[in-house]
Amino acid sequence: MRTILITGPGGSGRTTVAAATALAAARRGTRTLLLGADRDDTLGAVLGVRTGPAPSTVEPRLTVWRPDPAQGFRDGLTALQDRAASALDLLGAARLDPEELTPLPGADELALLRALRGAALADGRDDHELLVVDLPAAPRALALLALPEELRRYLRRLLPPERQAARALRPVLGRLAGVPMPAEALYEAAARWDLELAAAEAVLADRNTVVRLVAEPGPAGADAVRSATLGLALRGLRTDLLVANRVLPEDTPADSWLTGPLTQQRKALEEWQDTYDVRTVAHLGRDPRGADDLAALAAPGVNPDVAPVEWPVTDRLAEDGVLVWHIPLPGAIRDELDLIRRGDELVVTAGPFRRIVPLPSALRRCTVAGAALREGVLAVRFTPDPRLWPQSR
């Protein structure tokens, strides 16, 4: 299954473009699932039909699903209470009824990740060929896309899998140490969470998954696109297209008040076309509503020619005595970059974004010798550590 994740600045029309993309694909004969993230039924407003937690068929070959984060939160917390029943009873804690539970901040993101994982890994049971996901606005979307990797890293630090080998010894160790050891249920829960997060992470890293940006061509849209592109690149996520939405007609009269916005639009489009694969969607002169309006937008289809994201390591030991790790960071600014080597990980900060990435195996036996940013690629130089690098005879 192919997956298109659609995001962009707030108010850029990303939900409309997501709906138009899914509808166009379905009408071309592709069995498509459109997944929404908003609690409000913005997808339904655009499509002209009601959507909800039960998948519904809008048109032949087009299914729309908007998961209910409140129900997912209630189900998850109820299951947690059931698993911890003995501990709660021992503490005399009163259990919460499902009817009184309301979702906490972050429940929307977790519900969408579960739905994304479930839809993409359905193994053909739902018979969909294309998954189109209407993500939140770009800042929230970038945090959401980083969530599986970050949470898995926290789990591995707090409950290292290798410690689970000593499960049978935990009661003895607890008596010797004088402190209680983690319960079996805690390790089982951590393993289950790690498995679910790994599945979501695999969907995002899949070669058939791409991120599609939507923005209005103009100064604000240009800044937002530059920031989103940098954040996605740092995560190693692929972008296939930049959809320039609500593009004004070029035949606007010279004395029209639209002349100023049209000039800004032309400038932004020229800059974007030098960097991105840009597709334009025309301004209809009204907010699109219903299938006819969405079809009139002529949203771009699936782009099969998206190159994979690579962070290659170049061997320059013979020439310069270094290995070079190339990290593509389009839009990065030199003064806003920071690197910290910590053990076998590299902490990379680019503008407002930060990621902790494990070093390739060859670089773990090296020390950082410097870095340079050229043409949107960060080149980090590593020299072999003589204490760890195999010595040639």
Coordinates of N, CA and C in Angstrom, one line a residue, residues 43-247:
L43 N -13.2 17.1 7.6 CA -13.2 16.3 6.4 C -14.6 16.2 5.9
G44 N -15.6 16.0 6.8 CA -17.0 15.8 6.4 C -17.5 17.1 5.8
A45 N -17.0 18.3 6.4 CA -17.5 19.6 5.8 C -17.0 19.8 4.4
V46 N -15.8 19.3 4.1 CA -15.2 19.5 2.8 C -15.9 18.5 1.8
L47 N -16.1 17.3 2.3 CA -16.6 16.2 1.4 C -18.2 16.4 1.2
G48 N -18.8 17.1 2.2 CA -20.2 17.2 2.1 C -21.0 16.0 2.7
V49 N -20.3 15.2 3.5 CA -20.9 14.1 4.1 C -20.4 14.0 5.6
R50 N -21.1 13.3 6.4 CA -20.6 13.2 7.8 C -19.6 12.0 7.9
T51 N -18.5 12.3 8.6 CA -17.5 11.2 8.9 C -17.4 11.0 10.4
G52 N -16.9 9.8 10.8 CA -16.8 9.5 12.2 C -15.9 8.3 12.4
P53 N -16.0 7.8 13.7 CA -15.1 6.7 14.1 C -15.3 5.4 13.3
A54 N -16.4 5.2 12.7 CA -16.7 4.0 11.8 C -16.4 4.4 10.4
P55 N -15.5 3.6 9.7 CA -15.2 3.9 8.3 C -16.4 3.9 7.5
S56 N -16.6 4.9 6.6 CA -17.7 5.0 5.8 C -17.3 5.2 4.3
T57 N -18.1 4.6 3.4 CA -17.9 4.7 2.0 C -18.5 5.9 1.5
V58 N -17.7 6.9 0.9 CA -18.2 8.1 0.4 C -18.6 8.0 -1.1
E59 N -17.7 7.3 -1.8 CA -17.9 7.0 -3.2 C -17.4 5.7 -3.5
P60 N -17.7 5.1 -4.6 CA -17.0 3.8 -5.0 C -15.5 3.9 -4.9
R61 N -14.9 3.0 -4.2 CA -13.4 3.0 -4.0 C -12.9 4.0 -3.1
L62 N -13.7 4.8 -2.4 CA -13.2 5.8 -1.4 C -13.9 5.6 -0.1
T63 N -13.1 5.3 0.9 CA -13.5 5.1 2.3 C -12.9 6.2 3.2
V64 N -13.7 6.8 4.1 CA -13.2 7.9 5.0 C -13.3 7.4 6.4
W65 N -12.3 7.6 7.2 CA -12.2 7.2 8.6 C -11.6 8.3 9.4
R66 N -12.4 8.7 10.5 CA -11.9 9.7 11.4 C -11.9 9.1 12.8
P67 N -10.8 8.5 13.3 CA -10.8 7.8 14.6 C -11.2 8.7 15.7
D68 N -11.8 8.1 16.7 CA -12.3 8.8 17.9 C -11.2 8.7 19.0
P69 N -10.5 9.8 19.3 CA -9.4 9.7 20.3 C -10.0 9.5 21.7
A70 N -11.2 10.0 22.0 CA -11.8 9.8 23.3 C -12.0 8.3 23.6
Q71 N -12.6 7.6 22.6 CA -12.8 6.2 22.7 C -11.5 5.4 22.9
G72 N -10.5 5.7 22.1 CA -9.2 5.0 22.2 C -8.6 5.2 23.6
F73 N -8.7 6.5 24.1 CA -8.2 6.8 25.4 C -8.9 6.0 26.5
R74 N -10.3 5.9 26.4 CA -11.0 5.2 27.4 C -10.7 3.7 27.4
D75 N -10.6 3.1 26.2 CA -10.3 1.7 26.1 C -8.9 1.4 26.6
G76 N -7.9 2.3 26.3 CA -6.5 2.0 26.8 C -6.4 2.1 28.3
L77 N -7.1 3.2 28.9 CA -7.0 3.3 30.3 C -7.8 2.2 31.1
T78 N -8.9 1.8 30.5 CA -9.6 0.7 31.1 C -8.8 -0.6 31.1
A79 N -8.2 -0.8 30.0 CA -7.4 -2.0 29.9 C -6.2 -2.0 30.9
L80 N -5.6 -0.8 31.1 CA -4.5 -0.6 32.1 C -5.0 -0.9 33.5
Q81 N -6.2 -0.4 33.8 CA -6.8 -0.6 35.1 C -7.0 -2.1 35.4
D82 N -7.4 -2.8 34.3 CA -7.7 -4.3 34.5 C -6.4 -5.0 34.7
R83 N -5.3 -4.6 34.0 CA -4.0 -5.3 34.2 C -3.4 -5.0 35.6
A84 N -3.7 -3.8 36.1 CA -3.1 -3.4 37.4 C -4.1 -3.6 38.5
A85 N -5.1 -4.5 38.3 CA -6.2 -4.6 39.3 C -5.7 -4.9 40.7
S86 N -4.8 -5.9 40.8 CA -4.3 -6.3 42.1 C -3.5 -5.2 42.8
A87 N -2.7 -4.5 42.1 CA -2.0 -3.4 42.7 C -3.0 -2.3 43.2
L88 N -4.0 -2.0 42.4 CA -4.9 -0.9 42.7 C -5.7 -1.3 44.0
D89 N -6.1 -2.6 44.0 CA -6.9 -3.1 45.2 C -6.0 -3.1 46.4
L90 N -4.7 -3.4 46.3 CA -3.8 -3.4 47.5 C -3.7 -1.9 48.0
L91 N -3.7 -1.0 47.1 CA -3.5 0.4 47.5 C -4.9 1.0 47.9
G92 N -6.0 0.3 47.7 CA -7.3 0.9 48.1 C -7.7 1.9 47.1
A93 N -7.2 1.9 45.9 CA -7.5 3.0 44.9 C -8.9 2.7 44.3
A94 N -9.7 3.7 44.1 CA -11.0 3.6 43.4 C -10.8 3.7 41.9
R95 N -11.4 2.7 41.2 CA -11.2 2.7 39.7 C -12.1 3.8 39.1
L96 N -11.6 4.2 37.9 CA -12.4 5.2 37.1 C -13.3 4.4 36.2
D97 N -14.5 4.9 36.1 CA -15.5 4.4 35.1 C -15.2 4.9 33.7
P98 N -15.3 4.1 32.7 CA -15.1 4.6 31.3 C -15.9 5.9 31.0
E99 N -17.1 6.0 31.6 CA -17.9 7.1 31.2 C -17.4 8.5 31.7
E100 N -16.5 8.4 32.8 CA -16.0 9.7 33.3 C -14.7 10.0 32.8
L101 N -14.1 9.2 31.9 CA -12.8 9.5 31.3 C -12.9 10.5 30.2
T102 N -12.1 11.5 30.2 CA -11.9 12.4 29.0 C -10.5 12.4 28.6
P103 N -10.2 12.4 27.3 CA -8.8 12.3 26.8 C -7.9 13.4 27.2
L104 N -6.7 13.1 27.6 CA -5.7 14.0 27.9 C -5.0 14.6 26.7
P105 N -4.3 15.7 26.8 CA -3.5 16.2 25.7 C -2.5 15.1 25.2
G106 N -2.5 14.9 23.9 CA -1.7 13.9 23.3 C -2.5 12.7 22.8
A107 N -3.7 12.6 23.3 CA -4.6 11.4 22.9 C -4.9 11.4 21.4
D108 N -5.1 12.6 20.9 CA -5.3 12.7 19.4 C -4.2 12.1 18.6
E109 N -2.9 12.5 19.0 CA -1.8 12.0 18.3 C -1.6 10.5 18.4
L110 N -1.8 10.0 19.6 CA -1.7 8.5 19.7 C -2.8 7.8 19.0
A111 N -4.0 8.3 19.0 CA -5.1 7.7 18.2 C -4.8 7.7 16.7
L112 N -4.2 8.8 16.2 CA -3.9 8.8 14.8 C -2.8 7.9 14.5
L113 N -1.8 7.7 15.3 CA -0.7 6.8 15.1 C -1.2 5.4 15.1
R114 N -2.1 5.0 16.0 CA -2.6 3.7 16.0 C -3.4 3.4 14.7
A115 N -4.2 4.4 14.3 CA -5.0 4.3 13.1 C -4.1 4.1 11.9
L116 N -3.1 4.9 11.8 CA -2.1 4.9 10.7 C -1.5 3.5 10.6
R117 N -1.0 3.0 11.8 CA -0.4 1.7 11.8 C -1.4 0.6 11.4
G118 N -2.6 0.7 12.0 CA -3.6 -0.3 11.6 C -4.0 -0.3 10.2
A119 N -4.1 0.9 9.6 CA -4.6 1.0 8.2 C -3.5 0.5 7.3
A120 N -2.2 0.9 7.5 CA -1.1 0.6 6.6 C -0.7 -0.8 6.7
L121 N -0.9 -1.4 7.9 CA -0.4 -2.8 8.1 C -1.6 -3.8 8.1
A122 N -2.6 -3.5 7.4 CA -3.8 -4.3 7.4 C -3.6 -5.6 6.6
D123 N -2.5 -5.7 5.9 CA -2.2 -7.0 5.1 C -3.3 -7.3 4.1
G124 N -3.9 -6.3 3.5 CA -4.8 -6.5 2.4 C -6.2 -6.9 2.9
R125 N -6.4 -6.9 4.2 CA -7.8 -7.3 4.7 C -8.8 -6.2 4.3
D126 N -8.5 -5.0 4.2 CA -9.4 -3.9 3.8 C -9.3 -3.6 2.4
D127 N -8.3 -4.3 1.7 CA -8.3 -4.2 0.2 C -8.1 -2.8 -0.3
H128 N -7.3 -1.9 0.5 CA -7.0 -0.6 0.0 C -5.6 -0.6 -0.6
E129 N -5.5 0.3 -1.7 CA -4.2 0.4 -2.4 C -3.5 1.7 -2.0
L130 N -4.3 2.7 -1.6 CA -3.7 4.0 -1.2 C -4.3 4.5 0.1
L131 N -3.4 5.0 0.9 CA -3.8 5.6 2.2 C -3.4 7.1 2.1
V132 N -4.4 8.0 2.3 CA -4.2 9.4 2.3 C -4.5 9.9 3.7
V133 N -3.5 10.5 4.4 CA -3.7 10.9 5.8 C -3.7 12.5 5.9
D134 N -4.7 13.0 6.4 CA -4.8 14.5 6.6 C -4.2 14.7 8.0
L135 N -2.9 15.1 8.0 CA -2.2 15.3 9.3 C -2.6 16.7 9.8
P136 N -2.3 17.0 11.1 CA -2.4 18.3 11.7 C -1.5 19.3 10.9
A137 N -1.6 20.6 11.3 CA -0.8 21.6 10.8 C 0.7 21.2 11.0
A138 N 1.6 21.8 10.2 CA 3.0 21.4 10.2 C 3.7 21.2 11.5
P139 N 3.6 22.2 12.4 CA 4.3 22.1 13.7 C 3.9 20.8 14.5
R140 N 2.6 20.6 14.6 CA 2.1 19.5 15.3 C 2.4 18.2 14.5
A141 N 2.3 18.3 13.2 CA 2.6 17.1 12.4 C 4.0 16.6 12.6
L142 N 4.9 17.5 12.6 CA 6.3 17.2 12.8 C 6.6 16.5 14.1
A143 N 5.9 17.0 15.2 CA 6.0 16.4 16.5 C 5.4 15.0 16.5
L144 N 4.3 14.9 15.8 CA 3.6 13.6 15.7 C 4.5 12.6 15.0
L145 N 5.1 13.0 13.9 CA 5.9 12.0 13.1 C 7.2 11.6 13.9
A146 N 7.6 12.5 14.8 CA 8.8 12.2 15.6 C 8.5 11.3 16.8
L147 N 7.2 11.2 17.1 CA 6.8 10.5 18.4 C 7.2 9.0 18.5
P148 N 7.0 8.2 17.4 CA 7.3 6.8 17.6 C 8.8 6.6 17.9
E149 N 9.7 7.2 17.2 CA 11.1 7.1 17.5 C 11.5 7.6 18.8
E150 N 11.0 8.7 19.2 CA 11.4 9.3 20.5 C 10.8 8.5 21.7
L151 N 9.6 8.0 21.6 CA 9.0 7.2 22.7 C 9.8 5.9 22.8
R152 N 10.1 5.3 21.7 CA 10.9 4.0 21.7 C 12.3 4.2 22.4
R153 N 12.9 5.3 22.1 CA 14.2 5.6 22.7 C 14.0 5.8 24.2
Y154 N 12.9 6.5 24.7 CA 12.7 6.6 26.1 C 12.5 5.3 26.8
L155 N 11.7 4.4 26.1 CA 11.4 3.1 26.7 C 12.7 2.3 26.8
R156 N 13.6 2.3 25.8 CA 14.8 1.6 25.9 C 15.7 2.1 26.9
R157 N 15.7 3.4 27.2 CA 16.5 3.9 28.3 C 16.0 3.6 29.7
L158 N 14.7 3.6 29.8 CA 14.1 3.4 31.1 C 14.0 1.9 31.5
L159 N 13.7 1.1 30.4 CA 13.6 -0.4 30.6 C 14.4 -1.1 29.5
P160 N 15.7 -1.1 29.7 CA 16.5 -1.8 28.6 C 16.1 -3.2 28.4
P161 N 15.9 -3.7 27.2 CA 15.4 -5.0 26.9 C 16.4 -6.1 27.5
E162 N 17.7 -5.8 27.5 CA 18.6 -6.8 28.0 C 18.4 -7.1 29.5
R163 N 17.8 -6.2 30.2 CA 17.6 -6.4 31.7 C 16.5 -7.5 31.9
Q164 N 15.6 -7.7 30.9 CA 14.5 -8.6 31.0 C 15.0 -10.0 31.1
A165 N 16.3 -10.3 30.7 CA 16.8 -11.6 30.8 C 16.9 -12.1 32.2
A166 N 16.9 -11.2 33.2 CA 17.1 -11.6 34.6 C 15.7 -11.6 35.3
R167 N 14.6 -11.8 34.6 CA 13.3 -11.8 35.2 C 13.2 -12.7 36.4
A168 N 13.7 -14.0 36.2 CA 13.6 -15.0 37.3 C 14.4 -14.6 38.5
L169 N 15.4 -13.7 38.4 CA 16.2 -13.3 39.5 C 15.7 -12.0 40.2
R170 N 14.7 -11.4 39.7 CA 14.3 -10.1 40.2 C 13.8 -10.2 41.7
P171 N 13.1 -11.3 42.1 CA 12.8 -11.3 43.6 C 14.0 -11.4 44.4
V172 N 15.0 -12.2 44.0 CA 16.2 -12.3 44.8 C 17.0 -11.0 44.8
L173 N 17.1 -10.4 43.6 CA 17.8 -9.1 43.5 C 17.1 -8.0 44.4
G174 N 15.8 -8.1 44.4 CA 15.0 -7.1 45.2 C 15.4 -7.3 46.6
R175 N 15.5 -8.5 47.1 CA 15.8 -8.7 48.5 C 17.2 -8.3 48.8
L176 N 18.1 -8.6 47.9 CA 19.5 -8.2 48.1 C 19.7 -6.7 48.1
A177 N 19.0 -6.0 47.2 CA 19.2 -4.6 47.0 C 18.3 -3.8 48.0
G178 N 17.3 -4.5 48.6 CA 16.5 -3.8 49.5 C 15.4 -2.9 48.9
V179 N 15.3 -2.9 47.6 CA 14.3 -2.1 46.9 C 13.5 -3.0 46.0
P180 N 12.2 -2.6 45.7 CA 11.4 -3.5 44.9 C 11.9 -3.4 43.4
M181 N 11.9 -4.5 42.7 CA 12.3 -4.5 41.3 C 11.0 -4.4 40.4
P182 N 11.2 -3.9 39.2 CA 10.1 -3.7 38.3 C 9.3 -5.0 38.2
A183 N 7.9 -4.9 38.2 CA 7.1 -6.0 38.1 C 7.0 -6.6 36.7
E184 N 6.6 -7.8 36.6 CA 6.5 -8.5 35.3 C 5.6 -7.7 34.3
A185 N 4.5 -7.2 34.9 CA 3.5 -6.5 34.0 C 4.1 -5.3 33.4
L186 N 5.1 -4.6 34.1 CA 5.7 -3.4 33.6 C 6.6 -3.8 32.4
Y187 N 7.3 -4.9 32.4 CA 8.1 -5.3 31.3 C 7.2 -5.7 30.1
E188 N 6.1 -6.4 30.4 CA 5.2 -6.8 29.4 C 4.6 -5.6 28.7
A189 N 4.2 -4.6 29.5 CA 3.6 -3.4 28.9 C 4.6 -2.7 28.1
A190 N 5.9 -2.6 28.5 CA 6.9 -1.9 27.8 C 7.2 -2.6 26.4
A191 N 7.2 -3.9 26.5 CA 7.4 -4.7 25.3 C 6.3 -4.5 24.3
R192 N 5.1 -4.4 24.8 CA 3.9 -4.2 23.9 C 3.9 -2.8 23.3
W193 N 4.2 -1.8 24.1 CA 4.3 -0.5 23.6 C 5.4 -0.3 22.6
D194 N 6.6 -1.0 22.8 CA 7.7 -0.9 21.9 C 7.3 -1.5 20.6
L195 N 6.5 -2.6 20.6 CA 6.1 -3.3 19.4 C 5.2 -2.4 18.6
E196 N 4.2 -1.8 19.3 CA 3.3 -0.9 18.6 C 4.0 0.3 18.0
L197 N 4.9 0.9 18.8 CA 5.6 2.1 18.2 C 6.5 1.7 17.1
A198 N 7.1 0.5 17.2 CA 8.0 0.0 16.1 C 7.2 -0.1 14.8
A199 N 5.9 -0.6 14.9 CA 5.1 -0.8 13.7 C 4.8 0.6 13.1
A200 N 4.4 1.6 13.9 CA 4.2 2.9 13.4 C 5.4 3.5 12.8
E201 N 6.6 3.3 13.4 CA 7.8 3.8 12.9 C 8.1 3.2 11.5
A202 N 7.8 1.9 11.4 CA 8.1 1.2 10.1 C 7.2 1.7 9.0
V203 N 6.0 2.1 9.3 CA 5.1 2.7 8.3 C 5.7 4.0 7.8
L204 N 6.2 4.9 8.7 CA 6.7 6.2 8.3 C 8.0 6.0 7.5
A205 N 8.8 5.0 7.8 CA 10.1 4.8 7.1 C 9.9 3.9 5.9
D206 N 8.7 3.4 5.6 CA 8.5 2.6 4.4 C 8.8 3.3 3.1
R207 N 9.3 2.6 2.2 CA 9.7 3.3 0.9 C 8.4 3.7 0.1
N208 N 7.2 3.2 0.5 CA 6.0 3.6 -0.2 C 5.3 4.8 0.6
T209 N 5.9 5.3 1.6 CA 5.3 6.4 2.4 C 6.0 7.7 2.0
V210 N 5.3 8.8 1.7 CA 5.8 10.1 1.4 C 5.0 11.1 2.2
V211 N 5.6 12.3 2.4 CA 5.0 13.4 3.0 C 4.7 14.5 1.8
R212 N 3.5 15.0 1.8 CA 3.2 16.0 0.7 C 2.9 17.3 1.5
L213 N 3.6 18.4 1.1 CA 3.3 19.7 1.7 C 2.3 20.5 0.9
V214 N 1.5 21.2 1.7 CA 0.5 22.1 1.1 C 0.7 23.5 1.6
A215 N 0.8 24.5 0.8 CA 1.0 25.9 1.3 C 0.5 26.8 0.2
E216 N 0.1 28.0 0.7 CA -0.3 29.1 -0.3 C 1.0 29.8 -0.6
P217 N 1.2 30.1 -1.9 CA 2.4 30.8 -2.4 C 2.4 32.2 -1.9
G218 N 3.4 32.5 -1.0 CA 3.5 33.9 -0.5 C 4.5 33.9 0.6
P219 N 4.9 35.0 1.2 CA 5.9 35.1 2.2 C 5.7 34.2 3.4
A220 N 4.5 34.2 3.9 CA 4.3 33.3 5.1 C 4.4 31.8 4.7
G221 N 3.8 31.5 3.6 CA 3.9 30.1 3.1 C 5.3 29.7 2.9
A222 N 6.1 30.5 2.3 CA 7.5 30.2 2.0 C 8.3 29.9 3.3
D223 N 8.1 30.7 4.3 CA 8.8 30.5 5.6 C 8.4 29.2 6.2
A224 N 7.1 28.9 6.1 CA 6.5 27.7 6.7 C 7.0 26.4 6.0
V225 N 7.1 26.5 4.7 CA 7.6 25.4 3.9 C 9.0 25.1 4.1
R226 N 9.8 26.2 4.2 CA 11.3 26.0 4.5 C 11.5 25.3 5.9
S227 N 10.7 25.7 6.9 CA 10.9 25.1 8.2 C 10.4 23.7 8.2
A228 N 9.3 23.4 7.6 CA 8.7 22.0 7.5 C 9.7 21.1 6.8
T229 N 10.3 21.6 5.7 CA 11.2 20.8 4.9 C 12.4 20.4 5.7
L230 N 12.9 21.3 6.5 CA 14.1 21.1 7.3 C 13.7 20.0 8.4
G231 N 12.6 20.2 9.0 CA 12.2 19.2 10.1 C 12.0 17.8 9.5
L232 N 11.4 17.7 8.3 CA 11.2 16.4 7.7 C 12.5 15.8 7.3
A233 N 13.4 16.6 6.8 CA 14.7 16.1 6.4 C 15.5 15.6 7.6
L234 N 15.5 16.2 8.7 CA 16.2 15.8 9.9 C 15.6 14.4 10.3
R235 N 14.3 14.2 10.1 CA 13.7 12.9 10.5 C 14.0 11.8 9.4
G236 N 14.6 12.2 8.3 CA 14.8 11.2 7.2 C 13.5 10.9 6.5
L237 N 12.5 11.7 6.5 CA 11.2 11.5 5.8 C 11.2 12.0 4.4
R238 N 10.6 11.3 3.5 CA 10.6 11.7 2.1 C 9.4 12.7 1.8
T239 N 9.7 13.7 1.1 CA 8.6 14.6 0.5 C 8.6 14.3 -1.0
D240 N 7.3 14.2 -1.5 CA 7.2 14.0 -2.9 C 6.9 15.2 -3.7
L241 N 5.9 16.0 -3.2 CA 5.5 17.2 -3.9 C 5.2 18.4 -2.9
L242 N 5.3 19.5 -3.5 CA 4.8 20.7 -2.8 C 3.6 21.2 -3.6
V243 N 2.4 21.2 -2.9 CA 1.2 21.7 -3.6 C 1.0 23.1 -3.3
A244 N 1.1 24.0 -4.3 CA 0.8 25.4 -4.1 C -0.7 25.6 -4.3
N245 N -1.3 25.8 -3.1 CA -2.8 25.9 -3.1 C -3.3 27.3 -3.3
R246 N -4.6 27.3 -3.7 CA -5.3 28.6 -3.9 C -4.5 29.6 -4.8
V247 N -4.0 29.1 -5.9 CA -3.3 29.9 -6.9 C -4.2 30.8 -7.7

